[in-house]
Amino acid sequence: IIYFLQKRSTDNAEVEVYSVKVDCKVASRFAHTVITSSALNKANSSQEVFFEVDLPKTAFITNFSMEIEGQTYTGEVKEKEKAKKQYQKAVSTGQTAGLVRASGRKMEKFTVSVNIAANSNVTFILTHEELLQRKLGQYEIMTRVKPKQLVQHFEIVADIYEPQGIDFLEAYGTFISNELLPWWRKQSAHISFCPTLDQQRKCLGCEGTLIDGDFFIKYDVNRAETIGDIQIVNGYFVHFFAPSDLPRVPKNVVFVIDRSGSMRGIKMKQTKDAMLAILNDLAEDDYFGIVLFDSSISTWKESLTKATKENVSEAQQFIQGITDLGATNINDAVMKAVDMIMKGKRDKKVPERSVSMVILMTDGMPNSGESSVPHIQENVLLAMGGNMTLFCLGFGDDVDYSFLDVMSRQNKGLARRIYEGSDATVQLQGFYEEVASPLLSEVDLRYPDNLVNSLTTSHYKQLFNGSEIVVAGRLTDYSLDNFLVEVFAHGFEEDFIVKGQASAQEWDILYPEQEYIFGDYTERLWAYLTIQELLSKRETGTAEEKGNATAQALEMSLQYSFVTPLTSMVVTKPETDEEPEGPLIADKLTEDERQKAQRFVDGDPHFMIELPEQEDALCFNIDDRPGTIFNLVRDQLAGILVNGQTIGDKKVAPDGKVNTYFGRFGIIHQGLGVRLEVTTHDITVSQDGKQAKLFWSDTASLKGANMDLQVTKDRSLTVTLRDSVRFVVILHKVWKQHPYHQDYLGFYTLDSHLLSPSVHGLLGQFYHGVQFEVKDMRPGEVPEKPDATMLVKGQELTVTRGWQRDFRWDVKNGENIPCWFIHSNGNGLIDGNHTDYIMSGLFKTV
């Protein structure tokens, strides 16, 4: 949960955040988190105060309210389509509408701002709920805190109520140094972190705060009984099943690896590294196969092979020799993997009680062989026939994740996005570790039909070591306090059969000193699970099933006030004299919406310098006012000048950040007498006193003796100068009704080696290379972006490994290029200071 308050003002001291509390209560894995913060406007005029929270993407917001001078403004969960109309009306009238947007891999960012009168208080309260998932033998609660200032009353409190008892519990913070350690305490199922003002300070007398990072709580429960843990409360029950000390079941696994051209470079290297480690982790009684695909299909061996040390070593050599080329034929590759498993079973080559799975790794869309997504999904479903499980790993933002997600769930597996970053290898290995050790297959959990209804999924293809099966349901008799539970499954050498009696437990006896936390938690847990499964059915079922699932999920989301992909929370903000306030709309993003949001390149002008000789790239941003004109390229010998002018957002976003982009370019070739002005609307060409205008709305070309122009409609402009360089300008189109962002331009130089050695400018100075050395790589603020020390131009700079999207070859989606990011406007990398490159006009040299 990233969480802080701020205001848009020159004097941050005018708004004091005097209280921040994160209160998390967990009852049988169901987490109920309330985030409360209060601020005082100490100024003698009204100020805008921002509330920003990052919450887990698996959580549902259930409530939000603002308390301002005794008046409470509470959110109301509405059908998304109805809320959308309210939102569009607010946007069309120029009012601010709050948004939930993607925030990194696991989070969603919730933002709201409100005007507060002089000497007034505001309290924000946000509540969200989720079922904690057991992975690799533990549950995890992560709270991200960034208050940005010292807070008089700062507190993180967690109370964990688990009737089975706590097996282990640990808590730590990335920002908790030795100085802070004495002031947090852990008492079995109670954890609190409450530093005083002085304990928050970076140094004695400093105003800066140490609190900036993630606070983790990890735990697991005791697992004494094989039947599992069953809770009955107020007419609902939940069954947690994860028996301990079971022997692992051998597995048959085929790895299907994309080697198409889009996997070239770092993605292929990381895939190879991960596969080398994964092959090492195979047990000797496992059988495995490897299928490679681009437009064609090839295999390591034609049939499944036992994972002996010799075979694993041979397979690793095969992996190291993979090269990337060609298109993407997913259909035939998965079909080949299925054939290998089915043949192994028919020939009785694999153990009878083994578990079979296919693990597909790809970064693209099917574009060779069968390329229809519905047809591929249908083919795979029929071929697998319930005899095996499909897991899909999708690399990066460009993969068709919904296609993989649906296909996995149709075949009782799951999809996982592998984020492009330095830790992609670790992500791949981490996923494999989750499914590496099957304990049971065909797990069937049974309850009396006459006593239990509205069950969530109660049949599972496999149970993996370190995971947990959760089933919830409703009792036909509200007063019923016991019933029979049976579990049937296939184990390693024999069938797993266990029976037991579920009985209600008295929470006030289990926790006599604690107030009963939220009595309907079992019902809400059941509703949470049911809605999640209905949302899944609306993607994988028939048209009728999809319609019924959508209607039922919407009804339950409204009944239980969950913000899901079908609902939105609407908060009517207080009216002010300064301007009418629009409603706050809090949505739940689907994975597709998260992906589309992450494709948008925002922020200040991005500069990327590719250095082919060093097989690397450098990138930096320039932070300045909208309207500033920068010199990008200046070659006096060649007579070429390129300047770019920045533009800003339509209005400042709720988080207060001012983004800038390039919105206008001026290009001059003095020797050819050519002058171009490129904006987001049109392209004006001047030569020898004549002028022509081209528009982005049309595909057009203009050919001359000294210059060619090629406009691809709403996409790109290519400028080719005779016996010289080519420039490419990319037009990035943004939804016209977007409340903040607007269209902007990107600039690229091709054949830059044709410019003279004296070329300069923010970009031009790097056209003939730059020498640098990177050392001392170390963890950065986020796992996928490590820091390092760079030696360049006689200086030592702290740099961060990041990614920059290059749109030269794929205008729509771009390609992620790994680069070293230089902070502080490129200081230390560029010659002089970034202000040295500011020009007085679009075609000026000073």
mmCIF file of N, CA and C in Angstrom, residues 397-475:
data_model
loop_
_atom_site.group_PDB
_atom_site.id
_atom_site.type_symbol
_atom_site.label_atom_id
_atom_site.label_comp_id
_atom_site.label_asym_id
_atom_site.label_seq_id
_atom_site.Cartn_x
_atom_site.Cartn_y
_atom_site.Cartn_z
ATOM 1 N N ASP A 397 4.984 -6.311 -21.861
ATOM 2 C CA ASP A 397 3.695 -5.643 -22.021
ATOM 3 C C ASP A 397 3.045 -5.909 -23.373
ATOM 4 N N ASP A 398 3.789 -6.481 -24.320
ATOM 5 C CA ASP A 398 3.260 -6.631 -25.667
ATOM 6 C C ASP A 398 2.572 -7.971 -25.895
ATOM 7 N N VAL A 399 2.734 -8.904 -24.993
ATOM 8 C CA VAL A 399 2.125 -10.211 -25.138
ATOM 9 C C VAL A 399 0.603 -10.090 -25.001
ATOM 10 N N ASP A 400 -0.117 -10.954 -25.716
ATOM 11 C CA ASP A 400 -1.581 -10.982 -25.571
ATOM 12 C C ASP A 400 -1.908 -11.778 -24.313
ATOM 13 N N TYR A 401 -1.900 -11.093 -23.186
ATOM 14 C CA TYR A 401 -2.006 -11.785 -21.902
ATOM 15 C C TYR A 401 -3.381 -12.421 -21.718
ATOM 16 N N SER A 402 -4.440 -11.757 -22.163
ATOM 17 C CA SER A 402 -5.785 -12.307 -21.966
ATOM 18 C C SER A 402 -5.940 -13.628 -22.718
ATOM 19 N N PHE A 403 -5.320 -13.739 -23.894
ATOM 20 C CA PHE A 403 -5.330 -14.994 -24.656
ATOM 21 C C PHE A 403 -4.694 -16.115 -23.834
ATOM 22 N N LEU A 404 -3.529 -15.857 -23.259
ATOM 23 C CA LEU A 404 -2.833 -16.862 -22.452
ATOM 24 C C LEU A 404 -3.601 -17.176 -21.176
ATOM 25 N N ASP A 405 -4.173 -16.144 -20.566
ATOM 26 C CA ASP A 405 -4.897 -16.306 -19.308
ATOM 27 C C ASP A 405 -6.105 -17.222 -19.497
ATOM 28 N N VAL A 406 -6.892 -16.945 -20.529
ATOM 29 C CA VAL A 406 -8.086 -17.756 -20.791
ATOM 30 C C VAL A 406 -7.688 -19.189 -21.133
ATOM 31 N N MET A 407 -6.697 -19.362 -21.997
ATOM 32 C CA MET A 407 -6.280 -20.703 -22.410
ATOM 33 C C MET A 407 -5.769 -21.510 -21.214
ATOM 34 N N SER A 408 -5.049 -20.862 -20.301
ATOM 35 C CA SER A 408 -4.561 -21.556 -19.102
ATOM 36 C C SER A 408 -5.713 -22.006 -18.224
ATOM 37 N N ARG A 409 -6.648 -21.093 -17.973
ATOM 38 C CA ARG A 409 -7.750 -21.434 -17.071
ATOM 39 C C ARG A 409 -8.674 -22.487 -17.679
ATOM 40 N N GLN A 410 -8.808 -22.480 -19.012
ATOM 41 C CA GLN A 410 -9.602 -23.527 -19.656
ATOM 42 C C GLN A 410 -9.004 -24.903 -19.414
ATOM 43 N N ASN A 411 -7.708 -24.939 -19.158
ATOM 44 C CA ASN A 411 -7.009 -26.202 -18.960
ATOM 45 C C ASN A 411 -6.462 -26.330 -17.539
ATOM 46 N N LYS A 412 -7.219 -25.758 -16.591
ATOM 47 C CA LYS A 412 -6.995 -25.927 -15.149
ATOM 48 C C LYS A 412 -5.653 -25.425 -14.663
ATOM 49 N N GLY A 413 -5.046 -24.491 -15.417
ATOM 50 C CA GLY A 413 -3.779 -23.911 -14.992
ATOM 51 C C GLY A 413 -3.933 -22.427 -14.744
ATOM 52 N N LEU A 414 -2.854 -21.714 -14.888
ATOM 53 C CA LEU A 414 -2.904 -20.269 -14.714
ATOM 54 C C LEU A 414 -1.839 -19.628 -15.583
ATOM 55 N N ALA A 415 -2.014 -18.323 -15.821
ATOM 56 C CA ALA A 415 -1.030 -17.545 -16.569
ATOM 57 C C ALA A 415 -0.326 -16.613 -15.600
ATOM 58 N N ARG A 416 0.888 -16.288 -15.925
ATOM 59 C CA ARG A 416 1.661 -15.359 -15.104
ATOM 60 C C ARG A 416 2.423 -14.422 -16.035
ATOM 61 N N ARG A 417 2.346 -13.140 -15.766
ATOM 62 C CA ARG A 417 3.117 -12.195 -16.565
ATOM 63 C C ARG A 417 4.549 -12.150 -16.029
ATOM 64 N N ILE A 418 5.501 -12.234 -16.940
ATOM 65 C CA ILE A 418 6.908 -12.081 -16.590
ATOM 66 C C ILE A 418 7.317 -10.680 -17.018
ATOM 67 N N TYR A 419 7.613 -9.842 -16.051
ATOM 68 C CA TYR A 419 7.912 -8.443 -16.329
ATOM 69 C C TYR A 419 9.334 -8.299 -16.853
ATOM 70 N N GLU A 420 9.479 -7.448 -17.854
ATOM 71 C CA GLU A 420 10.804 -7.209 -18.410
ATOM 72 C C GLU A 420 11.627 -6.427 -17.391
ATOM 73 N N GLY A 421 12.671 -7.028 -16.925
ATOM 74 C CA GLY A 421 13.519 -6.404 -15.921
ATOM 75 C C GLY A 421 14.712 -7.300 -15.671
ATOM 76 N N SER A 422 15.625 -6.799 -14.869
ATOM 77 C CA SER A 422 16.835 -7.564 -14.597
ATOM 78 C C SER A 422 16.542 -8.838 -13.817
ATOM 79 N N ASP A 423 15.350 -8.916 -13.182
ATOM 80 C CA ASP A 423 15.023 -10.097 -12.378
ATOM 81 C C ASP A 423 14.092 -11.061 -13.098
ATOM 82 N N ALA A 424 13.969 -10.953 -14.429
ATOM 83 C CA ALA A 424 13.060 -11.840 -15.163
ATOM 84 C C ALA A 424 13.429 -13.307 -14.962
ATOM 85 N N THR A 425 14.728 -13.597 -14.905
ATOM 86 C CA THR A 425 15.175 -14.970 -14.662
ATOM 87 C C THR A 425 14.653 -15.468 -13.318
ATOM 88 N N VAL A 426 14.720 -14.618 -12.304
ATOM 89 C CA VAL A 426 14.232 -14.982 -10.968
ATOM 90 C C VAL A 426 12.723 -15.189 -10.989
ATOM 91 N N GLN A 427 12.003 -14.360 -11.764
ATOM 92 C CA GLN A 427 10.550 -14.530 -11.877
ATOM 93 C C GLN A 427 10.198 -15.892 -12.461
ATOM 94 N N LEU A 428 10.906 -16.281 -13.529
ATOM 95 C CA LEU A 428 10.655 -17.576 -14.166
ATOM 96 C C LEU A 428 10.933 -18.728 -13.200
ATOM 97 N N GLN A 429 12.071 -18.656 -12.505
ATOM 98 C CA GLN A 429 12.413 -19.707 -11.551
ATOM 99 C C GLN A 429 11.406 -19.752 -10.406
ATOM 100 N N GLY A 430 10.968 -18.563 -9.955
ATOM 101 C CA GLY A 430 10.010 -18.500 -8.859
ATOM 102 C C GLY A 430 8.686 -19.156 -9.220
ATOM 103 N N PHE A 431 8.232 -18.918 -10.455
ATOM 104 C CA PHE A 431 6.986 -19.567 -10.876
ATOM 105 C C PHE A 431 7.160 -21.079 -10.908
ATOM 106 N N TYR A 432 8.263 -21.530 -11.493
ATOM 107 C CA TYR A 432 8.470 -22.975 -11.588
ATOM 108 C C TYR A 432 8.498 -23.605 -10.193
ATOM 109 N N GLU A 433 9.109 -22.915 -9.250
ATOM 110 C CA GLU A 433 9.199 -23.454 -7.888
ATOM 111 C C GLU A 433 7.807 -23.687 -7.304
ATOM 112 N N GLU A 434 6.837 -22.832 -7.673
ATOM 113 C CA GLU A 434 5.475 -22.982 -7.158
ATOM 114 C C GLU A 434 4.815 -24.263 -7.652
ATOM 115 N N VAL A 435 5.166 -24.717 -8.863
ATOM 116 C CA VAL A 435 4.497 -25.883 -9.443
ATOM 117 C C VAL A 435 5.427 -27.090 -9.542
ATOM 118 N N ALA A 436 6.602 -26.991 -8.944
ATOM 119 C CA ALA A 436 7.622 -28.033 -9.107
ATOM 120 C C ALA A 436 7.284 -29.317 -8.369
ATOM 121 N N SER A 437 6.513 -29.221 -7.282
ATOM 122 C CA SER A 437 6.295 -30.395 -6.430
ATOM 123 C C SER A 437 4.812 -30.674 -6.226
ATOM 124 N N PRO A 438 4.171 -31.401 -7.152
ATOM 125 C CA PRO A 438 2.770 -31.799 -6.943
ATOM 126 C C PRO A 438 2.678 -32.803 -5.803
ATOM 127 N N LEU A 439 1.669 -32.651 -4.958
ATOM 128 C CA LEU A 439 1.466 -33.586 -3.846
ATOM 129 C C LEU A 439 0.270 -34.498 -4.088
ATOM 130 N N LEU A 440 -0.778 -33.917 -4.719
ATOM 131 C CA LEU A 440 -1.998 -34.676 -5.011
ATOM 132 C C LEU A 440 -2.509 -34.268 -6.383
ATOM 133 N N SER A 441 -3.248 -35.159 -7.027
ATOM 134 C CA SER A 441 -3.921 -34.805 -8.275
ATOM 135 C C SER A 441 -5.395 -35.183 -8.159
ATOM 136 N N GLU A 442 -6.207 -34.549 -9.011
ATOM 137 C CA GLU A 442 -7.665 -34.786 -9.025
ATOM 138 C C GLU A 442 -8.250 -34.702 -7.621
ATOM 139 N N VAL A 443 -8.033 -33.561 -6.996
ATOM 140 C CA VAL A 443 -8.476 -33.362 -5.608
ATOM 141 C C VAL A 443 -9.963 -32.989 -5.605
ATOM 142 N N ASP A 444 -10.760 -33.807 -4.944
ATOM 143 C CA ASP A 444 -12.213 -33.613 -4.910
ATOM 144 C C ASP A 444 -12.648 -33.425 -3.462
ATOM 145 N N LEU A 445 -13.160 -32.247 -3.134
ATOM 146 C CA LEU A 445 -13.613 -31.949 -1.769
ATOM 147 C C LEU A 445 -15.136 -32.009 -1.762
ATOM 148 N N ARG A 446 -15.694 -32.875 -0.904
ATOM 149 C CA ARG A 446 -17.137 -33.148 -0.941
ATOM 150 C C ARG A 446 -17.809 -32.751 0.366
ATOM 151 N N TYR A 447 -19.022 -32.201 0.195
ATOM 152 C CA TYR A 447 -19.822 -31.740 1.328
ATOM 153 C C TYR A 447 -21.262 -32.211 1.095
ATOM 154 N N PRO A 448 -22.059 -32.393 2.161
ATOM 155 C CA PRO A 448 -23.427 -32.908 1.986
ATOM 156 C C PRO A 448 -24.280 -31.968 1.125
ATOM 157 N N ASP A 449 -24.846 -32.532 0.028
ATOM 158 C CA ASP A 449 -25.642 -31.708 -0.896
ATOM 159 C C ASP A 449 -26.850 -31.094 -0.213
ATOM 160 N N ASN A 450 -27.427 -31.804 0.759
ATOM 161 C CA ASN A 450 -28.652 -31.310 1.396
ATOM 162 C C ASN A 450 -28.377 -30.255 2.465
ATOM 163 N N LEU A 451 -27.089 -30.060 2.811
ATOM 164 C CA LEU A 451 -26.755 -29.110 3.874
ATOM 165 C C LEU A 451 -25.975 -27.897 3.368
ATOM 166 N N VAL A 452 -25.348 -28.046 2.205
ATOM 167 C CA VAL A 452 -24.443 -27.007 1.706
ATOM 168 C C VAL A 452 -24.824 -26.638 0.275
ATOM 169 N N ASN A 453 -24.831 -25.332 -0.039
ATOM 170 C CA ASN A 453 -25.040 -24.900 -1.420
ATOM 171 C C ASN A 453 -24.153 -23.701 -1.735
ATOM 172 N N SER A 454 -24.272 -23.200 -2.949
ATOM 173 C CA SER A 454 -23.488 -22.035 -3.404
ATOM 174 C C SER A 454 -21.994 -22.237 -3.164
ATOM 175 N N LEU A 455 -21.528 -23.445 -3.479
ATOM 176 C CA LEU A 455 -20.113 -23.774 -3.285
ATOM 177 C C LEU A 455 -19.231 -23.057 -4.300
ATOM 178 N N THR A 456 -18.059 -22.636 -3.857
ATOM 179 C CA THR A 456 -17.030 -22.227 -4.804
ATOM 180 C C THR A 456 -16.396 -23.499 -5.371
ATOM 181 N N THR A 457 -15.434 -23.373 -6.266
ATOM 182 C CA THR A 457 -14.815 -24.538 -6.902
ATOM 183 C C THR A 457 -14.344 -25.550 -5.850
ATOM 184 N N SER A 458 -14.750 -26.809 -6.037
ATOM 185 C CA SER A 458 -14.404 -27.832 -5.041
ATOM 186 C C SER A 458 -13.665 -29.014 -5.671
ATOM 187 N N HIS A 459 -13.281 -28.893 -6.959
ATOM 188 C CA HIS A 459 -12.445 -29.923 -7.596
ATOM 189 C C HIS A 459 -11.226 -29.235 -8.202
ATOM 190 N N TYR A 460 -10.049 -29.720 -7.853
ATOM 191 C CA TYR A 460 -8.805 -29.110 -8.322
ATOM 192 C C TYR A 460 -7.942 -30.172 -8.999
ATOM 193 N N LYS A 461 -7.329 -29.767 -10.091
ATOM 194 C CA LYS A 461 -6.501 -30.689 -10.874
ATOM 195 C C LYS A 461 -5.286 -31.152 -10.077
ATOM 196 N N GLN A 462 -4.681 -30.234 -9.331
ATOM 197 C CA GLN A 462 -3.506 -30.588 -8.524
ATOM 198 C C GLN A 462 -3.469 -29.767 -7.244
ATOM 199 N N LEU A 463 -2.737 -30.274 -6.285
ATOM 200 C CA LEU A 463 -2.330 -29.498 -5.111
ATOM 201 C C LEU A 463 -0.808 -29.519 -5.084
ATOM 202 N N PHE A 464 -0.200 -28.328 -5.078
ATOM 203 C CA PHE A 464 1.255 -28.234 -5.088
ATOM 204 C C PHE A 464 1.780 -27.939 -3.690
ATOM 205 N N ASN A 465 2.976 -28.415 -3.425
ATOM 206 C CA ASN A 465 3.622 -28.159 -2.145
ATOM 207 C C ASN A 465 3.766 -26.648 -1.926
ATOM 208 N N GLY A 466 3.378 -26.200 -0.737
ATOM 209 C CA GLY A 466 3.488 -24.783 -0.411
ATOM 210 C C GLY A 466 2.269 -23.965 -0.748
ATOM 211 N N SER A 467 1.273 -24.568 -1.444
ATOM 212 C CA SER A 467 0.054 -23.836 -1.795
ATOM 213 C C SER A 467 -1.085 -24.275 -0.883
ATOM 214 N N GLU A 468 -2.312 -23.910 -1.253
ATOM 215 C CA GLU A 468 -3.455 -24.221 -0.396
ATOM 216 C C GLU A 468 -4.722 -24.181 -1.238
ATOM 217 N N ILE A 469 -5.614 -25.124 -1.004
ATOM 218 C CA ILE A 469 -6.934 -25.109 -1.644
ATOM 219 C C ILE A 469 -7.923 -24.480 -0.675
ATOM 220 N N VAL A 470 -8.748 -23.564 -1.185
ATOM 221 C CA VAL A 470 -9.751 -22.893 -0.346
ATOM 222 C C VAL A 470 -11.121 -23.078 -0.999
ATOM 223 N N VAL A 471 -12.067 -23.624 -0.230
ATOM 224 C CA VAL A 471 -13.447 -23.802 -0.688
ATOM 225 C C VAL A 471 -14.357 -23.121 0.326
ATOM 226 N N ALA A 472 -15.345 -22.390 -0.171
ATOM 227 C CA ALA A 472 -16.308 -21.738 0.719
ATOM 228 C C ALA A 472 -17.711 -22.021 0.214
ATOM 229 N N GLY A 473 -18.675 -21.949 1.115
ATOM 230 C CA GLY A 473 -20.055 -22.222 0.736
ATOM 231 C C GLY A 473 -21.036 -21.696 1.762
ATOM 232 N N ARG A 474 -22.321 -21.858 1.423
ATOM 233 C CA ARG A 474 -23.402 -21.370 2.285
ATOM 234 C C ARG A 474 -24.168 -22.578 2.825
ATOM 235 N N LEU A 475 -24.576 -22.514 4.079
ATOM 236 C CA LEU A 475 -25.326 -23.598 4.709
ATOM 237 C C LEU A 475 -26.814 -23.395 4.497
#
